[in-house]
Short mmCIF file of C-alpha atoms in Angstrom, two decimals:
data_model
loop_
_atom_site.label_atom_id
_atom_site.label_comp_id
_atom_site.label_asym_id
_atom_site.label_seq_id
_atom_site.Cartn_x
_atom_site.Cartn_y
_atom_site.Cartn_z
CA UNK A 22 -42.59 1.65 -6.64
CA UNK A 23 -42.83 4.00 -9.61
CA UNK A 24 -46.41 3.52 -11.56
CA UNK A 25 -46.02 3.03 -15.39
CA UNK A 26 -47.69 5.44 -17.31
CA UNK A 27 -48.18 3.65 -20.48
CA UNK A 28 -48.75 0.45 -22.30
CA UNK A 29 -49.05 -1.12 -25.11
CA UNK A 30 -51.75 -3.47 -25.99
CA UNK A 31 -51.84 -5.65 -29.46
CA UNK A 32 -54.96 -7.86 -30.47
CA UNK A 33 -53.95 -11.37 -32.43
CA UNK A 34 -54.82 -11.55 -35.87
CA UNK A 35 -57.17 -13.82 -35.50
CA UNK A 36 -58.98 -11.58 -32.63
CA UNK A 37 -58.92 -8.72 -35.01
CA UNK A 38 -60.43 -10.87 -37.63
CA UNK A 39 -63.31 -12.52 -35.45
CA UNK A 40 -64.32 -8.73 -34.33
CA UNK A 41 -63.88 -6.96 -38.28
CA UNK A 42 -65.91 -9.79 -39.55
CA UNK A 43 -68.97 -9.05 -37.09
CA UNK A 44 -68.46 -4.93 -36.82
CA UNK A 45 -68.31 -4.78 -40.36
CA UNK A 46 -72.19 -6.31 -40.77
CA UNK A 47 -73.61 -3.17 -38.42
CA UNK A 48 -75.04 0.07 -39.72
CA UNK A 49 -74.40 3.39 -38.74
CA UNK A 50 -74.42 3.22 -34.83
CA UNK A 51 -75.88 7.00 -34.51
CA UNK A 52 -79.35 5.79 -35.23
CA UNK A 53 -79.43 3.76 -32.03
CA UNK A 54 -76.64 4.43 -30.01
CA UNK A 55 -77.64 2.55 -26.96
CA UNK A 56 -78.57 -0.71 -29.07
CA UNK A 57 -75.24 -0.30 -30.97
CA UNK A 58 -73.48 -0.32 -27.97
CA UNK A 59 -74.93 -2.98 -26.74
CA UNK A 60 -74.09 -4.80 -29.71
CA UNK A 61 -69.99 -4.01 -29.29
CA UNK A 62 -70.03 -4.84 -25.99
CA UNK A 63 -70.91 -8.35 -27.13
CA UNK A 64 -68.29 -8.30 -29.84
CA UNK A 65 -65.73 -6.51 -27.73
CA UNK A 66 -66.45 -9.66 -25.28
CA UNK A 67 -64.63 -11.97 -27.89
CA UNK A 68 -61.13 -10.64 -26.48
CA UNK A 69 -59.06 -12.98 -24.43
CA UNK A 70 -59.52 -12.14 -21.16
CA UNK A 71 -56.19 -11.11 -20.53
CA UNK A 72 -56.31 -8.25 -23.09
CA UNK A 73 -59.74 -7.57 -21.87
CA UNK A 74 -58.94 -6.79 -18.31
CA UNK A 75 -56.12 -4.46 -18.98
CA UNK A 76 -58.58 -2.52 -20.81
CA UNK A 77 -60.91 -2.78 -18.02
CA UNK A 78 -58.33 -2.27 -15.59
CA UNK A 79 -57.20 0.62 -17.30
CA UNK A 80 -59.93 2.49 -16.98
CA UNK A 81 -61.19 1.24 -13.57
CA UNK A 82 -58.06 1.29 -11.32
CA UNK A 83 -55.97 4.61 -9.80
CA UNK A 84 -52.68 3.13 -10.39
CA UNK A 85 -53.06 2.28 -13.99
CA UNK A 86 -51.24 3.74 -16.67
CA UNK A 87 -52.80 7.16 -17.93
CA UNK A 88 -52.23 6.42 -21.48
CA UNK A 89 -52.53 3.06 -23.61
CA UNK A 90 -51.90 2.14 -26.94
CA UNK A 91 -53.92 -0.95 -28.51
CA UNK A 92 -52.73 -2.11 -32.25
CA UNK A 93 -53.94 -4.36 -34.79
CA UNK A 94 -57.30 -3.11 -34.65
CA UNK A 95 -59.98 -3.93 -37.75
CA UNK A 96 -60.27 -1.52 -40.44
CA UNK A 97 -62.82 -0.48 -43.02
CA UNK A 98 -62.29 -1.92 -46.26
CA UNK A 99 -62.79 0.99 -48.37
CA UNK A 100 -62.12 4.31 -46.80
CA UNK A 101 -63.36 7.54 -48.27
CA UNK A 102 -61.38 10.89 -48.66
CA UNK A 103 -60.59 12.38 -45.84
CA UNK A 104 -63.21 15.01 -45.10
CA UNK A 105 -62.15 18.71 -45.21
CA UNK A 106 -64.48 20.24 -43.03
CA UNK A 107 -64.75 18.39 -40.11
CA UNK A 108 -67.91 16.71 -40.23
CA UNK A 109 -68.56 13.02 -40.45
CA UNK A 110 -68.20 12.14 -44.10
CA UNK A 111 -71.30 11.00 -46.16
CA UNK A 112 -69.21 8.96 -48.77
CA UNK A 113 -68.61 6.41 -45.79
CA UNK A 114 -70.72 3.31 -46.51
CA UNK A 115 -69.18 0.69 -43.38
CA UNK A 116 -68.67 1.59 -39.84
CA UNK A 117 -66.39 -0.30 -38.90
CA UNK A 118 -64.13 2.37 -37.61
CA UNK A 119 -66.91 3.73 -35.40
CA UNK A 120 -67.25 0.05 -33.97
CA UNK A 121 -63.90 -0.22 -32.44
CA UNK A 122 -64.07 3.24 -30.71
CA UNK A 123 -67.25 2.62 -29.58
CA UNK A 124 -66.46 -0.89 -28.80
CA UNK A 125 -62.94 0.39 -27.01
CA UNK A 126 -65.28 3.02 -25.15
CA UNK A 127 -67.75 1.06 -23.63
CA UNK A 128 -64.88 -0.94 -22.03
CA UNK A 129 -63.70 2.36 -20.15
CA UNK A 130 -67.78 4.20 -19.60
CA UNK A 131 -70.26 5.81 -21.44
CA UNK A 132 -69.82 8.38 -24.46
CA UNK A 133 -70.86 11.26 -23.99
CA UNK A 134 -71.66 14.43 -26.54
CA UNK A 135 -71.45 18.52 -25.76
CA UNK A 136 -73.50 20.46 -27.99
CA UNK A 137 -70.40 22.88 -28.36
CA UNK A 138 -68.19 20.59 -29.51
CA UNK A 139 -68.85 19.01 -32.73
CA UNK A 140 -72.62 19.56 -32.97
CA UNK A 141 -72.77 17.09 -29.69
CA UNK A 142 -72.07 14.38 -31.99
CA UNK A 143 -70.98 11.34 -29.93
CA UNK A 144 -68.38 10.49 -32.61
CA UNK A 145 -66.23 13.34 -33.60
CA UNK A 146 -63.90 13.40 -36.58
CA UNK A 147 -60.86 15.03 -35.89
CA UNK A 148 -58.89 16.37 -39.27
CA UNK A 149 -57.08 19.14 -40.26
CA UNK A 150 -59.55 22.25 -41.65
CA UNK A 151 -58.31 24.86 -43.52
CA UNK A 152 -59.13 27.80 -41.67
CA UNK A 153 -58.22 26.56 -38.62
CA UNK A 154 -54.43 25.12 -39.29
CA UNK A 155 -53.43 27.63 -36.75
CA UNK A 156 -56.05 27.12 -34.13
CA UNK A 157 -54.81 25.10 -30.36
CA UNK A 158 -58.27 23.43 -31.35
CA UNK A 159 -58.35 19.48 -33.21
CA UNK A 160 -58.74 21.17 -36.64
CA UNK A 161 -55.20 22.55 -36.54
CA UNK A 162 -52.10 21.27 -38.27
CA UNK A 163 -49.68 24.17 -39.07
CA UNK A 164 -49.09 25.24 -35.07
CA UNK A 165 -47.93 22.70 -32.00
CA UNK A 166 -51.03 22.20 -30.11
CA UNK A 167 -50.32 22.41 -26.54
CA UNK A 168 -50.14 20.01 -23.74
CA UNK A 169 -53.86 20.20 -22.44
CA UNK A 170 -56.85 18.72 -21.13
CA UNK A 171 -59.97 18.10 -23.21
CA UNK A 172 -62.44 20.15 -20.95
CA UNK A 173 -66.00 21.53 -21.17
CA UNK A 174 -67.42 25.01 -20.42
CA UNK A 175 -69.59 25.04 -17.62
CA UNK A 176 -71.80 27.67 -16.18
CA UNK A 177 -70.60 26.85 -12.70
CA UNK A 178 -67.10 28.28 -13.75
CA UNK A 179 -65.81 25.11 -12.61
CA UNK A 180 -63.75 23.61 -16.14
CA UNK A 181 -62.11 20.75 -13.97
CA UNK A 182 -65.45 18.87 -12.85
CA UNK A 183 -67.94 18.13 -16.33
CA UNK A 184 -65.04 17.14 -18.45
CA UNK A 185 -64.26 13.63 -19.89
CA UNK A 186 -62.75 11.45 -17.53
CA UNK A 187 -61.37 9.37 -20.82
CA UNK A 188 -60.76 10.13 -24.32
CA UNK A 189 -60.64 7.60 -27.22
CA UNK A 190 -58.63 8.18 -30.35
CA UNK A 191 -58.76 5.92 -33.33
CA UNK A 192 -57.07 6.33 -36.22
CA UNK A 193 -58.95 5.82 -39.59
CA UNK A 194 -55.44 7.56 -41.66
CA UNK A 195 -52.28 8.54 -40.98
CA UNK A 196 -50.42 11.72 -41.54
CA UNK A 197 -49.29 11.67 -45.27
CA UNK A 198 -46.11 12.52 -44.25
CA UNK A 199 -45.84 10.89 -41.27
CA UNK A 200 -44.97 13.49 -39.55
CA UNK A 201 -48.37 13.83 -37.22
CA UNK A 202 -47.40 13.10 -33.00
CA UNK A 203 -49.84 12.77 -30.56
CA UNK A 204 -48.25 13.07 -26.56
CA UNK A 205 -49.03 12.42 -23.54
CA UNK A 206 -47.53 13.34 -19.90
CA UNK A 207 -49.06 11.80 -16.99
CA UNK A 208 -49.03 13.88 -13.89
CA UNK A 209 -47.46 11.51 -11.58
CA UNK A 210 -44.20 12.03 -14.10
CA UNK A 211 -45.09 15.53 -14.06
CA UNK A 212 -44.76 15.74 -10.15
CA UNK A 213 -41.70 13.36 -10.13
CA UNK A 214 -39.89 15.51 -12.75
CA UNK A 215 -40.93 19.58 -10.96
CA UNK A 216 -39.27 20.78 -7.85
CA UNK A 217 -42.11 20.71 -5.15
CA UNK A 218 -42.53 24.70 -5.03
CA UNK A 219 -43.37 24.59 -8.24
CA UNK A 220 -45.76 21.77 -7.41
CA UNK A 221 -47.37 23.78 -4.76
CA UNK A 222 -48.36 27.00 -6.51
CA UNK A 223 -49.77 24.26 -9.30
CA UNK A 224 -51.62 22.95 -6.58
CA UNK A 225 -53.26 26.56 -5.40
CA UNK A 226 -56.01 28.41 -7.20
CA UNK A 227 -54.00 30.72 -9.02
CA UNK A 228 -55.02 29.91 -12.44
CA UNK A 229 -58.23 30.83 -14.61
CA UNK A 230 -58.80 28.35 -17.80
CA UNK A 231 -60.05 29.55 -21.10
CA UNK A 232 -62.95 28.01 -22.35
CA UNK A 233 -62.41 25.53 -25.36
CA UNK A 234 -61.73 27.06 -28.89
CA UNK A 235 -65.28 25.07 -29.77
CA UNK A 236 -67.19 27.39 -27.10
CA UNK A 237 -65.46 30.47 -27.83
CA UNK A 238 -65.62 30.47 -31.71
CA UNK A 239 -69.55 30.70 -30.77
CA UNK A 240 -69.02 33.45 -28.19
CA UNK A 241 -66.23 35.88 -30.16
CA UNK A 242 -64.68 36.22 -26.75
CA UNK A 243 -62.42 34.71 -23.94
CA UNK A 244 -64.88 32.81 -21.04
CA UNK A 245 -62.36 32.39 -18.21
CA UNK A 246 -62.84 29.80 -15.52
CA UNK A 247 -62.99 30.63 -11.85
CA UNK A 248 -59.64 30.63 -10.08
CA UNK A 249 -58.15 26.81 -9.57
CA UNK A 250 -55.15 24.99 -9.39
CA UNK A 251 -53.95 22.96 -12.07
CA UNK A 252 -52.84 19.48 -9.89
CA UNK A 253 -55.10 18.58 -7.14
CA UNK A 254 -55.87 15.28 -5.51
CA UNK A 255 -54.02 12.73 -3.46
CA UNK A 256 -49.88 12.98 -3.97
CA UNK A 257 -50.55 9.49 -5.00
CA UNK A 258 -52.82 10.21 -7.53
CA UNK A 259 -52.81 13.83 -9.04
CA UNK A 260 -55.06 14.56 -11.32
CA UNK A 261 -54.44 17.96 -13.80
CA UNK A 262 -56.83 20.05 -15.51
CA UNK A 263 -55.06 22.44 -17.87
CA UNK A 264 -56.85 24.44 -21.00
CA UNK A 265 -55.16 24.03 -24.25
CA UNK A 266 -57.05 27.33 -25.92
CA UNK A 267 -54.95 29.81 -22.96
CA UNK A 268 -54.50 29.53 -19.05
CA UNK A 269 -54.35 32.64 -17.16
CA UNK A 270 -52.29 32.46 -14.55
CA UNK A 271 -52.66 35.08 -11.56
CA UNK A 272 -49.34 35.86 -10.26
CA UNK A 273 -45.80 36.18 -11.61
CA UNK A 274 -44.95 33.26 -9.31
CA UNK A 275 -47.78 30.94 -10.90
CA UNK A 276 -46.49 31.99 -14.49
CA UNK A 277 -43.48 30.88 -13.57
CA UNK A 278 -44.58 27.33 -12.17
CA UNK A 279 -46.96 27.20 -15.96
CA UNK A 280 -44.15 27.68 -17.77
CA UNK A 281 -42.50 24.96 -15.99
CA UNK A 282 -45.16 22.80 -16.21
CA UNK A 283 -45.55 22.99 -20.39
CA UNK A 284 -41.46 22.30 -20.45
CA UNK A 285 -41.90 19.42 -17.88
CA UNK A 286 -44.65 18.06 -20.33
CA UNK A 287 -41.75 17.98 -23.11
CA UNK A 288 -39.36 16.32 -20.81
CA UNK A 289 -41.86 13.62 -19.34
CA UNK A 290 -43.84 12.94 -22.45
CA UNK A 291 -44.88 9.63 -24.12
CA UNK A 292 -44.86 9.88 -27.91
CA UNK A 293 -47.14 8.12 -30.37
CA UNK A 294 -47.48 8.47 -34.08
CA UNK A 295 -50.67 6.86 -34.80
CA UNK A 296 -51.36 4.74 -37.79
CA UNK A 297 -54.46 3.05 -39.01
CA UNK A 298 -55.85 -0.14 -37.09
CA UNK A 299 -54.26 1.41 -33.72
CA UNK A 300 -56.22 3.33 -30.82
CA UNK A 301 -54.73 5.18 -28.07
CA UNK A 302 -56.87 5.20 -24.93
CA UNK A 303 -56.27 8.61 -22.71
CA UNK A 304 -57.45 9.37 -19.35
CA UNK A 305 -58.25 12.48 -19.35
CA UNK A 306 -57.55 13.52 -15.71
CA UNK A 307 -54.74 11.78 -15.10
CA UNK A 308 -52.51 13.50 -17.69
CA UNK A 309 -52.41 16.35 -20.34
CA UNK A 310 -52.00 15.65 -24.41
CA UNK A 311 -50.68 17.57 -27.41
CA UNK A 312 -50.15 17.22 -30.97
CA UNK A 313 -47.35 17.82 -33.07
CA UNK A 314 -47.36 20.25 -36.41
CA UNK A 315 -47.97 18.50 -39.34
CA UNK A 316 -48.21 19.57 -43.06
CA UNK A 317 -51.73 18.99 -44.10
CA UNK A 318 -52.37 18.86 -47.97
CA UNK A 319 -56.39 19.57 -47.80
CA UNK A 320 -56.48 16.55 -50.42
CA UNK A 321 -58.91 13.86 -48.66
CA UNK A 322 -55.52 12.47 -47.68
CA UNK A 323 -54.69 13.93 -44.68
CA UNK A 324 -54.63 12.53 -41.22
CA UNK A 325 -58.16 11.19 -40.29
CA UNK A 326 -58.83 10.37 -36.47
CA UNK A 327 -62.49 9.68 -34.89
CA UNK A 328 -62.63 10.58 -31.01
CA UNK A 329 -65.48 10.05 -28.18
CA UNK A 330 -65.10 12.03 -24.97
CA UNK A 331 -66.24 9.16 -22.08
CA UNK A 332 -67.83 9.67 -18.67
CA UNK A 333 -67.38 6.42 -16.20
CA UNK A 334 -71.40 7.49 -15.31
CA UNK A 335 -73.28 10.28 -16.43
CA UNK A 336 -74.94 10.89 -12.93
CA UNK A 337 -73.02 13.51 -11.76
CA UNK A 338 -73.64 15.64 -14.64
CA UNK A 339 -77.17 15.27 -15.54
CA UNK A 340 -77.12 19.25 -14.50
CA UNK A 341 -76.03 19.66 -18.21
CA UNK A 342 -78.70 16.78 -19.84
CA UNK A 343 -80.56 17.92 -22.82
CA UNK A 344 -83.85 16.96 -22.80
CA UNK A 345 -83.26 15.93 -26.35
CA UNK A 346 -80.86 13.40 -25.72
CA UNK A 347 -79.70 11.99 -22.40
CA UNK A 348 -76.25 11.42 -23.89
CA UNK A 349 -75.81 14.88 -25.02
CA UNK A 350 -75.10 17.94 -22.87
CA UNK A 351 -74.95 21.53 -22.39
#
C-alpha cells in the first residue's frame, strides 16, 4: 500500500478558542523556555485526542505522512508590522503566535537553536529582507528557493546527521499578494516517481553539500560537505538530505540523477499557500521543501512566518552544546 504523504489537520472553533484564551495570558516564552514549554504542553493537552495523536503520530511513526497541515489555529489580536530585517520584532506585545509553534513543537521534540542561524534564537522569524530577495536563504522573495533540506554545518563534514529532524512553520501573515508557496516532496514519492538508476547514484556518495547561506555569509566562502549520497536508508523509508544554498555533485552521471531529482520534486510536490492561524508541520528527513517567488513590498506587510528547527532528543548532538545554553548549538 502506497503511504500518504500529507494531511490535513483542522482544530474546532471552540478548541482554538479554549487554547487562544490561555496562550494569550503568557509572556514572552524566551525568558524561560523550558517553563514555557511546559506550560503549552499543558494547553496543547486540551486537544481531542484524536487530533492529538495524529500530531503525535506524525512525528513518532516511519510511515506517517512527511508533511501536515493544521488550520484554525489562534492568532494574536494585534499584530505589528512585519519586521524588515529579520529579527524578532520589539513592537510585539502578545505571544500568542510563539505559543502555538512552540505548543505544535513540543508535540513532535525539543527546539533546538544554531548559533549560525538566526543568532541561535529558538524562534526564528522568517520574512523577506531586502538585501537578500535573491538569496536560496529564508530572507529571499524575488528568486524560487529550491527544493532542500534545512541542514546545519558541522565540523565532522557530515551535513546529513546534526540537522532538524522536524521543522515548524507558522504563519503570523500572508503574502500580500498571495502569491507566496511553500512545497514539499516526500522521498518515498520521489523514489516512486525516478527510474531506479537514477535512484542508485542518489543513493552513492557522489555529492558534496554547501553549507547553509546563514554559515557562509559569516565565512565569505563555499564550506563543502564530505562526499554523500542524497537518499539513504531503508527502501521503505528513505530519508534525503539535499542543500538548498548549492550541491556539488561529483560526476557527470550524478549531475544528471540531481537534475532529475529537483524536476521530480516539481512533479511529486505538495503545495501550500499558508495563511494566518495555519501551521505546516515538516519532517525534515523525510522530504525536501521550497518556496515560491513572491513580490515583497518591504512595507511591514509582507509575508511573516515564525519557524523552530526540532530534534526528537538532543542526546546525540550534545557534541555541538554551548555551554551557554543547552538548547543552543554550535
Amino acid at each position: 500500500m502506497t503511504a500518504l504523504t500529507f494531511a490535513d489537520l483542522e482544530l474546532p472553533d471552540r478548541v482554538r478558542d479554549t487554547i487562544g484564551t490561555e496562550l494569550c495570558l503568557l509572556p514572552d516564552p524566551s525568558a524561560d523556555v523550558d517553563r514555557a514549554l511546559t506550560r503549552y504542553h499543558r494547553i496543547f493537552a486540551a486537544l481531542p485526542t484524536e487530533l492529538l495523536q495524529q500530531i503525535m503520530d506524525f512525528g513518532r511513526h516511519n510511515d506517517a505522512p512527511g508533511v501536515m497541515l493544521v488550520r484554525n489555529l489562534p492568532l494574536d489580536e494585534d499584530l505589528p508590522p512585519t519586521p524588515v530585517d529579520g529579527e524578532p520584532s520589539p513592537a510585539k506585545a502578545s505571544f500568542v503566535a510563539e505559543g502555538v509553534l512552540l505548543g505544535l513543537t513540543g508535540l513532535l521534540g525539543e527546539p533546538i537553536g544554531v548559533l549560525t542561524e538566526k543568532d541561535g534564537r529558538l524562534v526564528h522569524d522568517v520574512v523577506p529582507v531586502p538585501e537578500g530577495a535573491r538569496a536560496q536563504t529564508n530572507q529571499g522573495s524575488a528568486v524560487f528557493l529550491n527544493f532542500h533540506s534545512d541542514i546545519t554545518y558541522d565540523t565532522t563534514g557530515r551535513y546529513d546527521v546534526a540537522n532538524p529532524d522536524f521543522l515548524v512553520l507558522n504563519c503570523l501573515r500572508g503574502a500580500a499578494g498571495n502569491d507566496a508557496f511553500t512545497y514539499y516532496a516526500d522521498a518515498r514519492d520521489l523514489c516512486r516517481h525516478l527510474p531506479d538508476p537514477l535512484v542508485e547514484t542518489l543513493r552513492s556518495p557522489l555529492y558534496r553539500l554547501n553549507a547553509p547561506g546563514s554559515y557562509t555569509r559569516s565565512v565569505g566562502e563555499d564550506v563543502l560537505s564530505e562526499p554523500v549520497p542524497i537518499l539513504s536508508g531503508a527502501a521503505r523509508f528513505p530519508e534525503i538530505t539535499v542543500s538548498a544554498n548549492g550541491t556539488r555533485p561529483l560526476t557527470r552521471g550524478a549531475r544528471t540523477a540531481l537534475d532529475a531529482l529537483q524536476d521530480a520534486c516539481r512533479a511529486v510536490a505538495h503545495a501550500v499557500r499558508l495563511e494566518p492561524g495555519q501551521a505546516l508541520l515538516i519532517n525534515n528527513r523525510k522530504g525536501v521543501h521550497a518556496r515560491s517567488t513572491f513580490r515583497a513590498r518591504h512595507d511591514g506587510r509582507d509575508r511573516w512566518l515564525q519557524r523552530t528547527y526540532i530534534r526528537r532528543n538532543l542526546w546525540n548532538v550534545r557534541y555541538r552544546a554551548t555551554s551557554e545554553d543547552r538548547r543552543v548549538h554550535y
